[in-house]
PDB file of C-alpha atoms in Angstrom:
ATOM      1  CA  UNK A1378      20.605  -4.183   3.877  1.00  0.00           C
ATOM      2  CA  UNK A1379      18.492  -2.690   6.598  1.00  0.00           C
ATOM      3  CA  UNK A1380      14.831  -2.163   5.815  1.00  0.00           C
ATOM      4  CA  UNK A1381      12.598   0.888   6.103  1.00  0.00           C
ATOM      5  CA  UNK A1382      12.367   2.038   9.654  1.00  0.00           C
ATOM      6  CA  UNK A1383       9.711   4.155  11.163  1.00  0.00           C
ATOM      7  CA  UNK A1384       9.717   5.907  14.487  1.00  0.00           C
ATOM      8  CA  UNK A1385       7.923   5.888  16.813  1.00  0.00           C
ATOM      9  CA  UNK A1386       6.063   2.647  16.371  1.00  0.00           C
ATOM     10  CA  UNK A1387       3.173   3.747  18.631  1.00  0.00           C
ATOM     11  CA  UNK A1388       1.899   7.156  19.588  1.00  0.00           C
ATOM     12  CA  UNK A1389      -0.983   8.498  21.663  1.00  0.00           C
ATOM     13  CA  UNK A1390      -2.007  12.125  21.350  1.00  0.00           C
ATOM     14  CA  UNK A1391      -5.016  14.224  22.161  1.00  0.00           C
ATOM     15  CA  UNK A1392      -7.157  16.267  19.835  1.00  0.00           C
ATOM     16  CA  UNK A1393      -5.612  19.572  18.945  1.00  0.00           C
ATOM     17  CA  UNK A1394      -2.019  18.476  19.363  1.00  0.00           C
ATOM     18  CA  UNK A1395       0.433  18.056  16.620  1.00  0.00           C
ATOM     19  CA  UNK A1396       2.609  15.073  15.741  1.00  0.00           C
ATOM     20  CA  UNK A1397       5.716  14.319  13.782  1.00  0.00           C
ATOM     21  CA  UNK A1398       6.506  10.879  12.422  1.00  0.00           C
ATOM     22  CA  UNK A1399       9.869   9.784  10.981  1.00  0.00           C
ATOM     23  CA  UNK A1400      10.853   7.423   8.224  1.00  0.00           C
ATOM     24  CA  UNK A1401      14.315   6.225   7.220  1.00  0.00           C
ATOM     25  CA  UNK A1402      14.294   4.626   3.812  1.00  0.00           C
ATOM     26  CA  UNK A1403      16.437   1.757   2.544  1.00  0.00           C
ATOM     27  CA  UNK A1404      20.036   2.932   1.880  1.00  0.00           C
ATOM     28  CA  UNK A1405      20.210   4.176  -1.659  1.00  0.00           C
ATOM     29  CA  UNK A1406      16.419   4.734  -2.010  1.00  0.00           C
ATOM     30  CA  UNK A1407      15.618   8.366  -2.851  1.00  0.00           C
ATOM     31  CA  UNK A1408      11.869   8.171  -2.962  1.00  0.00           C
ATOM     32  CA  UNK A1409       9.700   8.106   0.056  1.00  0.00           C
ATOM     33  CA  UNK A1410       5.884   7.819   0.133  1.00  0.00           C
ATOM     34  CA  UNK A1411       3.487   8.138   2.975  1.00  0.00           C
ATOM     35  CA  UNK A1412       0.145   6.400   3.338  1.00  0.00           C
ATOM     36  CA  UNK A1413      -2.653   6.309   5.874  1.00  0.00           C
ATOM     37  CA  UNK A1414      -4.351   3.088   6.620  1.00  0.00           C
ATOM     38  CA  UNK A1415      -7.592   2.942   8.560  1.00  0.00           C
ATOM     39  CA  UNK A1416      -9.767  -0.134   9.205  1.00  0.00           C
ATOM     40  CA  UNK A1417     -11.899  -1.030   6.178  1.00  0.00           C
ATOM     41  CA  UNK A1418     -10.066   1.440   3.904  1.00  0.00           C
ATOM     42  CA  UNK A1419      -7.142   0.724   1.677  1.00  0.00           C
ATOM     43  CA  UNK A1420      -3.969   2.576   1.940  1.00  0.00           C
ATOM     44  CA  UNK A1421      -4.754   6.263   1.303  1.00  0.00           C
ATOM     45  CA  UNK A1422      -1.865   8.045  -0.394  1.00  0.00           C
ATOM     46  CA  UNK A1423      -0.602  11.176   1.410  1.00  0.00           C
ATOM     47  CA  UNK A1424       2.428  12.350  -0.480  1.00  0.00           C
ATOM     48  CA  UNK A1425       5.616  11.270  -2.218  1.00  0.00           C
ATOM     49  CA  UNK A1426       9.003  12.795  -1.968  1.00  0.00           C
ATOM     50  CA  UNK A1427      11.998  12.412  -4.211  1.00  0.00           C
ATOM     51  CA  UNK A1428      15.336  14.260  -3.728  1.00  0.00           C
ATOM     52  CA  UNK A1429      13.801  16.577  -1.201  1.00  0.00           C
ATOM     53  CA  UNK A1430      10.977  17.609  -3.535  1.00  0.00           C
ATOM     54  CA  UNK A1431       7.305  16.688  -3.192  1.00  0.00           C
ATOM     55  CA  UNK A1432       6.412  14.889  -6.396  1.00  0.00           C
ATOM     56  CA  UNK A1433       2.843  13.701  -5.716  1.00  0.00           C
ATOM     57  CA  UNK A1434       0.208  14.699  -3.263  1.00  0.00           C
ATOM     58  CA  UNK A1435      -2.942  12.888  -2.280  1.00  0.00           C
ATOM     59  CA  UNK A1436      -6.284  14.445  -1.233  1.00  0.00           C
ATOM     60  CA  UNK A1437      -5.650  15.238   2.445  1.00  0.00           C
ATOM     61  CA  UNK A1438      -6.155  18.577   4.126  1.00  0.00           C
ATOM     62  CA  UNK A1439      -3.232  20.968   4.675  1.00  0.00           C
ATOM     63  CA  UNK A1440      -2.930  19.802   8.264  1.00  0.00           C
ATOM     64  CA  UNK A1441      -0.861  17.010   6.772  1.00  0.00           C
ATOM     65  CA  UNK A1442       2.520  18.000   5.608  1.00  0.00           C
ATOM     66  CA  UNK A1443       5.859  16.399   4.949  1.00  0.00           C
ATOM     67  CA  UNK A1444       9.389  16.930   4.045  1.00  0.00           C
ATOM     68  CA  UNK A1445      12.548  15.004   2.978  1.00  0.00           C
ATOM     69  CA  UNK A1446      16.105  15.623   4.020  1.00  0.00           C
ATOM     70  CA  UNK A1447      19.207  15.441   1.991  1.00  0.00           C
ATOM     71  CA  UNK A1448      19.900  11.983   3.310  1.00  0.00           C
ATOM     72  CA  UNK A1449      16.474  10.830   2.085  1.00  0.00           C
ATOM     73  CA  UNK A1450      15.021  10.549   5.536  1.00  0.00           C
ATOM     74  CA  UNK A1451      11.495  11.890   5.678  1.00  0.00           C
ATOM     75  CA  UNK A1452       9.133  13.318   8.222  1.00  0.00           C
ATOM     76  CA  UNK A1453       5.429  13.855   8.153  1.00  0.00           C
ATOM     77  CA  UNK A1454       3.662  16.223  10.395  1.00  0.00           C
ATOM     78  CA  UNK A1455      -0.019  16.408  11.349  1.00  0.00           C
ATOM     79  CA  UNK A1456      -1.213  19.544  13.122  1.00  0.00           C
ATOM     80  CA  UNK A1457      -4.391  20.086  15.073  1.00  0.00           C
ATOM     81  CA  UNK A1458      -5.059  16.444  15.427  1.00  0.00           C
ATOM     82  CA  UNK A1459      -8.585  15.140  15.051  1.00  0.00           C
ATOM     83  CA  UNK A1460     -10.100  11.877  16.297  1.00  0.00           C
ATOM     84  CA  UNK A1461     -10.340  10.685  12.679  1.00  0.00           C
ATOM     85  CA  UNK A1462      -6.604  10.944  12.251  1.00  0.00           C
ATOM     86  CA  UNK A1463      -6.264   7.795  14.329  1.00  0.00           C
ATOM     87  CA  UNK A1464      -4.670   5.318  11.884  1.00  0.00           C
ATOM     88  CA  UNK A1465      -1.601   3.324  10.922  1.00  0.00           C
ATOM     89  CA  UNK A1466       0.789   5.637   9.010  1.00  0.00           C
ATOM     90  CA  UNK A1467       2.951   3.668   6.593  1.00  0.00           C
ATOM     91  CA  UNK A1468       6.068   4.913   4.912  1.00  0.00           C
ATOM     92  CA  UNK A1469       7.445   3.257   1.729  1.00  0.00           C
ATOM     93  CA  UNK A1470      10.706   3.753  -0.092  1.00  0.00           C
ATOM     94  CA  UNK A1471      11.738   3.034  -3.712  1.00  0.00           C
ATOM     95  CA  UNK A1472      14.708   3.750  -5.871  1.00  0.00           C
ATOM     96  CA  UNK A1473      12.933   6.232  -8.061  1.00  0.00           C
ATOM     97  CA  UNK A1474       9.547   7.649  -8.925  1.00  0.00           C
ATOM     98  CA  UNK A1475       7.075   7.362 -11.731  1.00  0.00           C
ATOM     99  CA  UNK A1476       7.539   3.876 -13.070  1.00  0.00           C
ATOM    100  CA  UNK A1477       5.159   0.944 -13.053  1.00  0.00           C
ATOM    101  CA  UNK A1478       7.842  -1.509 -11.957  1.00  0.00           C
ATOM    102  CA  UNK A1479       9.071   0.692  -9.152  1.00  0.00           C
ATOM    103  CA  UNK A1480       8.577  -1.610  -6.253  1.00  0.00           C
ATOM    104  CA  UNK A1481       7.811   0.076  -2.940  1.00  0.00           C
ATOM    105  CA  UNK A1482       9.307  -1.284   0.261  1.00  0.00           C
ATOM    106  CA  UNK A1483       7.252  -0.606   3.312  1.00  0.00           C
ATOM    107  CA  UNK A1484       8.222   0.097   6.903  1.00  0.00           C
ATOM    108  CA  UNK A1485       6.168  -1.447   9.791  1.00  0.00           C
ATOM    109  CA  UNK A1486       4.217   1.721  10.263  1.00  0.00           C
ATOM    110  CA  UNK A1487       3.431   4.095  13.204  1.00  0.00           C
ATOM    111  CA  UNK A1488       0.118   3.442  14.947  1.00  0.00           C
ATOM    112  CA  UNK A1489      -1.310   6.855  15.954  1.00  0.00           C
ATOM    113  CA  UNK A1490      -4.143   7.042  18.383  1.00  0.00           C
ATOM    114  CA  UNK A1491      -5.828  10.396  18.970  1.00  0.00           C
ATOM    115  CA  UNK A1492      -7.927  10.677  22.109  1.00  0.00           C
TER     116      UNK A1492
ATOM    117  CA  UNK B 346     -15.144   7.209  -4.760  1.00  0.00           C
ATOM    118  CA  UNK B 347     -13.399   3.903  -4.481  1.00  0.00           C
ATOM    119  CA  UNK B 348     -11.618   3.170  -7.726  1.00  0.00           C
ATOM    120  CA  UNK B 349     -10.245  -0.164  -6.498  1.00  0.00           C
ATOM    121  CA  UNK B 350     -12.550  -2.485  -4.620  1.00  0.00           C
ATOM    122  CA  UNK B 351     -11.984  -5.658  -2.770  1.00  0.00           C
ATOM    123  CA  UNK B 352     -15.547  -6.654  -1.851  1.00  0.00           C
ATOM    124  CA  UNK B 353     -14.598  -9.634   0.410  1.00  0.00           C
ATOM    125  CA  UNK B 354     -13.147  -8.439   3.692  1.00  0.00           C
ATOM    126  CA  UNK B 355     -12.124 -11.995   4.599  1.00  0.00           C
ATOM    127  CA  UNK B 356     -11.766 -15.457   3.029  1.00  0.00           C
ATOM    128  CA  UNK B 357     -11.216 -18.801   4.758  1.00  0.00           C
ATOM    129  CA  UNK B 358      -9.567 -21.641   2.724  1.00  0.00           C
ATOM    130  CA  UNK B 359      -8.438 -25.131   3.642  1.00  0.00           C
ATOM    131  CA  UNK B 360      -4.648 -25.711   3.480  1.00  0.00           C
ATOM    132  CA  UNK B 361      -3.699 -27.337   0.141  1.00  0.00           C
ATOM    133  CA  UNK B 362      -6.700 -25.920  -1.714  1.00  0.00           C
ATOM    134  CA  UNK B 363      -6.829 -22.922  -4.081  1.00  0.00           C
ATOM    135  CA  UNK B 364      -7.277 -19.413  -2.731  1.00  0.00           C
ATOM    136  CA  UNK B 365      -8.927 -16.911  -5.017  1.00  0.00           C
ATOM    137  CA  UNK B 366      -8.794 -13.295  -4.067  1.00  0.00           C
ATOM    138  CA  UNK B 367     -10.763 -10.829  -6.160  1.00  0.00           C
ATOM    139  CA  UNK B 368     -10.443  -7.124  -7.030  1.00  0.00           C
ATOM    140  CA  UNK B 369     -12.575  -4.900  -9.170  1.00  0.00           C
ATOM    141  CA  UNK B 370     -11.715  -1.402 -10.486  1.00  0.00           C
ATOM    142  CA  UNK B 371     -13.701   1.324 -12.086  1.00  0.00           C
ATOM    143  CA  UNK B 372     -11.128   3.350 -13.991  1.00  0.00           C
ATOM    144  CA  UNK B 373     -10.289   1.923 -17.367  1.00  0.00           C
ATOM    145  CA  UNK B 374      -7.200   4.091 -17.550  1.00  0.00           C
ATOM    146  CA  UNK B 375      -5.366   1.918 -15.081  1.00  0.00           C
ATOM    147  CA  UNK B 376      -2.509   0.241 -16.838  1.00  0.00           C
ATOM    148  CA  UNK B 377      -0.630  -1.620 -14.026  1.00  0.00           C
ATOM    149  CA  UNK B 378      -1.910  -3.728 -11.252  1.00  0.00           C
ATOM    150  CA  UNK B 379      -0.222  -5.113  -8.170  1.00  0.00           C
ATOM    151  CA  UNK B 380      -0.844  -7.347  -5.294  1.00  0.00           C
ATOM    152  CA  UNK B 381       0.753  -6.751  -1.880  1.00  0.00           C
ATOM    153  CA  UNK B 382       0.694  -9.008   1.261  1.00  0.00           C
ATOM    154  CA  UNK B 383       0.604  -7.749   4.756  1.00  0.00           C
ATOM    155  CA  UNK B 384       1.311  -9.589   8.033  1.00  0.00           C
ATOM    156  CA  UNK B 385       0.245  -8.112  11.378  1.00  0.00           C
ATOM    157  CA  UNK B 386       2.764  -5.562  12.725  1.00  0.00           C
ATOM    158  CA  UNK B 387       4.589  -5.406   9.393  1.00  0.00           C
ATOM    159  CA  UNK B 388       4.296  -3.242   6.299  1.00  0.00           C
ATOM    160  CA  UNK B 389       2.901  -4.660   2.991  1.00  0.00           C
ATOM    161  CA  UNK B 390       5.321  -6.550   0.852  1.00  0.00           C
ATOM    162  CA  UNK B 391       5.132  -6.783  -2.928  1.00  0.00           C
ATOM    163  CA  UNK B 392       3.844 -10.063  -4.251  1.00  0.00           C
ATOM    164  CA  UNK B 393       3.054 -10.032  -7.925  1.00  0.00           C
ATOM    165  CA  UNK B 394       2.036  -7.532 -10.590  1.00  0.00           C
ATOM    166  CA  UNK B 395       0.513  -7.541 -14.104  1.00  0.00           C
ATOM    167  CA  UNK B 396       0.503  -4.930 -16.897  1.00  0.00           C
ATOM    168  CA  UNK B 397      -2.738  -4.099 -18.668  1.00  0.00           C
ATOM    169  CA  UNK B 398      -1.349  -5.505 -21.905  1.00  0.00           C
ATOM    170  CA  UNK B 399      -1.344  -8.981 -20.425  1.00  0.00           C
ATOM    171  CA  UNK B 400      -4.130 -11.195 -19.029  1.00  0.00           C
ATOM    172  CA  UNK B 401      -2.079 -13.570 -16.830  1.00  0.00           C
ATOM    173  CA  UNK B 402       1.143 -13.469 -14.831  1.00  0.00           C
ATOM    174  CA  UNK B 403       2.433 -16.360 -12.970  1.00  0.00           C
ATOM    175  CA  UNK B 404       5.125 -16.640 -10.189  1.00  0.00           C
ATOM    176  CA  UNK B 405       5.409 -19.949  -8.480  1.00  0.00           C
ATOM    177  CA  UNK B 406       2.195 -20.661  -6.511  1.00  0.00           C
ATOM    178  CA  UNK B 407       0.822 -17.175  -7.287  1.00  0.00           C
ATOM    179  CA  UNK B 408      -1.024 -16.262 -10.526  1.00  0.00           C
ATOM    180  CA  UNK B 409      -2.737 -13.028 -11.315  1.00  0.00           C
ATOM    181  CA  UNK B 410      -5.472 -12.954 -13.989  1.00  0.00           C
ATOM    182  CA  UNK B 411      -6.728  -9.701 -15.520  1.00  0.00           C
ATOM    183  CA  UNK B 412     -10.018  -9.306 -17.278  1.00  0.00           C
ATOM    184  CA  UNK B 413     -10.053  -5.792 -18.769  1.00  0.00           C
ATOM    185  CA  UNK B 414     -13.582  -5.989 -20.229  1.00  0.00           C
ATOM    186  CA  UNK B 415     -14.902  -6.823 -16.746  1.00  0.00           C
ATOM    187  CA  UNK B 416     -12.482  -4.486 -14.979  1.00  0.00           C
ATOM    188  CA  UNK B 417     -11.624  -7.372 -12.668  1.00  0.00           C
ATOM    189  CA  UNK B 418      -8.514  -9.123 -11.512  1.00  0.00           C
ATOM    190  CA  UNK B 419      -7.910 -12.073  -9.344  1.00  0.00           C
ATOM    191  CA  UNK B 420      -5.028 -13.581  -7.380  1.00  0.00           C
ATOM    192  CA  UNK B 421      -4.828 -17.362  -7.279  1.00  0.00           C
ATOM    193  CA  UNK B 422      -2.686 -19.136  -4.718  1.00  0.00           C
ATOM    194  CA  UNK B 423      -2.181 -22.886  -5.395  1.00  0.00           C
ATOM    195  CA  UNK B 424      -1.717 -24.759  -3.059  1.00  0.00           C
ATOM    196  CA  UNK B 425      -2.525 -22.578  -0.127  1.00  0.00           C
ATOM    197  CA  UNK B 426      -0.192 -22.839   2.821  1.00  0.00           C
ATOM    198  CA  UNK B 427      -0.529 -21.677   6.453  1.00  0.00           C
ATOM    199  CA  UNK B 428       2.088 -19.002   5.838  1.00  0.00           C
ATOM    200  CA  UNK B 429      -0.240 -17.428   3.288  1.00  0.00           C
ATOM    201  CA  UNK B 430      -2.542 -16.255   5.993  1.00  0.00           C
ATOM    202  CA  UNK B 431      -2.312 -12.446   5.712  1.00  0.00           C
ATOM    203  CA  UNK B 432      -4.165  -9.462   4.393  1.00  0.00           C
ATOM    204  CA  UNK B 433      -3.899  -9.073   0.588  1.00  0.00           C
ATOM    205  CA  UNK B 434      -4.169  -5.658  -1.036  1.00  0.00           C
ATOM    206  CA  UNK B 435      -4.804  -5.028  -4.628  1.00  0.00           C
ATOM    207  CA  UNK B 436      -3.448  -1.729  -6.087  1.00  0.00           C
ATOM    208  CA  UNK B 437      -3.603  -0.093  -9.450  1.00  0.00           C
ATOM    209  CA  UNK B 438      -1.757   2.746 -11.161  1.00  0.00           C
ATOM    210  CA  UNK B 439      -1.807   4.901 -14.311  1.00  0.00           C
ATOM    211  CA  UNK B 440       1.040   6.327 -16.278  1.00  0.00           C
ATOM    212  CA  UNK B 441      -0.628   9.802 -16.410  1.00  0.00           C
ATOM    213  CA  UNK B 442      -0.738   9.845 -12.673  1.00  0.00           C
ATOM    214  CA  UNK B 443       2.935   9.096 -12.227  1.00  0.00           C
ATOM    215  CA  UNK B 444       1.966   5.504 -11.328  1.00  0.00           C
ATOM    216  CA  UNK B 445       0.709   6.691  -7.977  1.00  0.00           C
ATOM    217  CA  UNK B 446      -0.837   3.559  -6.410  1.00  0.00           C
ATOM    218  CA  UNK B 447      -4.530   3.377  -5.697  1.00  0.00           C
ATOM    219  CA  UNK B 448      -5.309   0.666  -3.118  1.00  0.00           C
ATOM    220  CA  UNK B 449      -8.172  -1.532  -2.342  1.00  0.00           C
ATOM    221  CA  UNK B 450      -9.336  -2.123   1.252  1.00  0.00           C
ATOM    222  CA  UNK B 451      -7.750  -5.551   1.505  1.00  0.00           C
ATOM    223  CA  UNK B 452      -8.922  -9.096   1.993  1.00  0.00           C
ATOM    224  CA  UNK B 453      -7.884 -11.024   5.028  1.00  0.00           C
ATOM    225  CA  UNK B 454      -7.072 -14.670   3.957  1.00  0.00           C
ATOM    226  CA  UNK B 455      -7.127 -17.366   6.604  1.00  0.00           C
ATOM    227  CA  UNK B 456      -5.663 -20.779   5.802  1.00  0.00           C
ATOM    228  CA  UNK B 457      -7.115 -23.513   7.831  1.00  0.00           C
ATOM    229  CA  UNK B 458      -4.905 -26.568   8.627  1.00  0.00           C
TER     230      UNK B 458
END
């Protein structure tokens, strides 16, 4: 079974631009979560989608948005990029939401650099 | 406000010895705790978890201990192997937050041959 894939793996943008990152979950997984990881910080939760609906949202500004398609693939978009948005963006998929034993499977991440 | 803290950014341990990674939390409402391992250029992978109703969970070389009164958990790896060199993340969740994971900053474990 193929794992979680994220594209692109690396991205360089300049301040003010916008970016779209893509995530394809493991086949059969309907939940997709997005995280931001910066040096010295843990994974910061962005949002979680299940069956095309946003189920949870973290404390990020409205510049960060996402969506999920009917095939469970997900995209996240960051508009008006700032230098502080430079980070590793991780996507994780799971079979469902809301359970303690709901193991999340992570993709390798997209490394975004904002110049 | 960091609710989950891993105060050691890195830890170096001799191969064959015990590795102990620590994690502290501030929110007594957390009822489930997890450890993930992350290699460079890969996403984190689930390692072991523990419910707040337990104080120990063991899986092969990995044991997690939970001390609720101290709001502290630790991951023990015995014996440590070179392949254990990775960044280890502690995470916690609560039922009333839909088990959304709150993550620590990670500890980089280096196993010396």
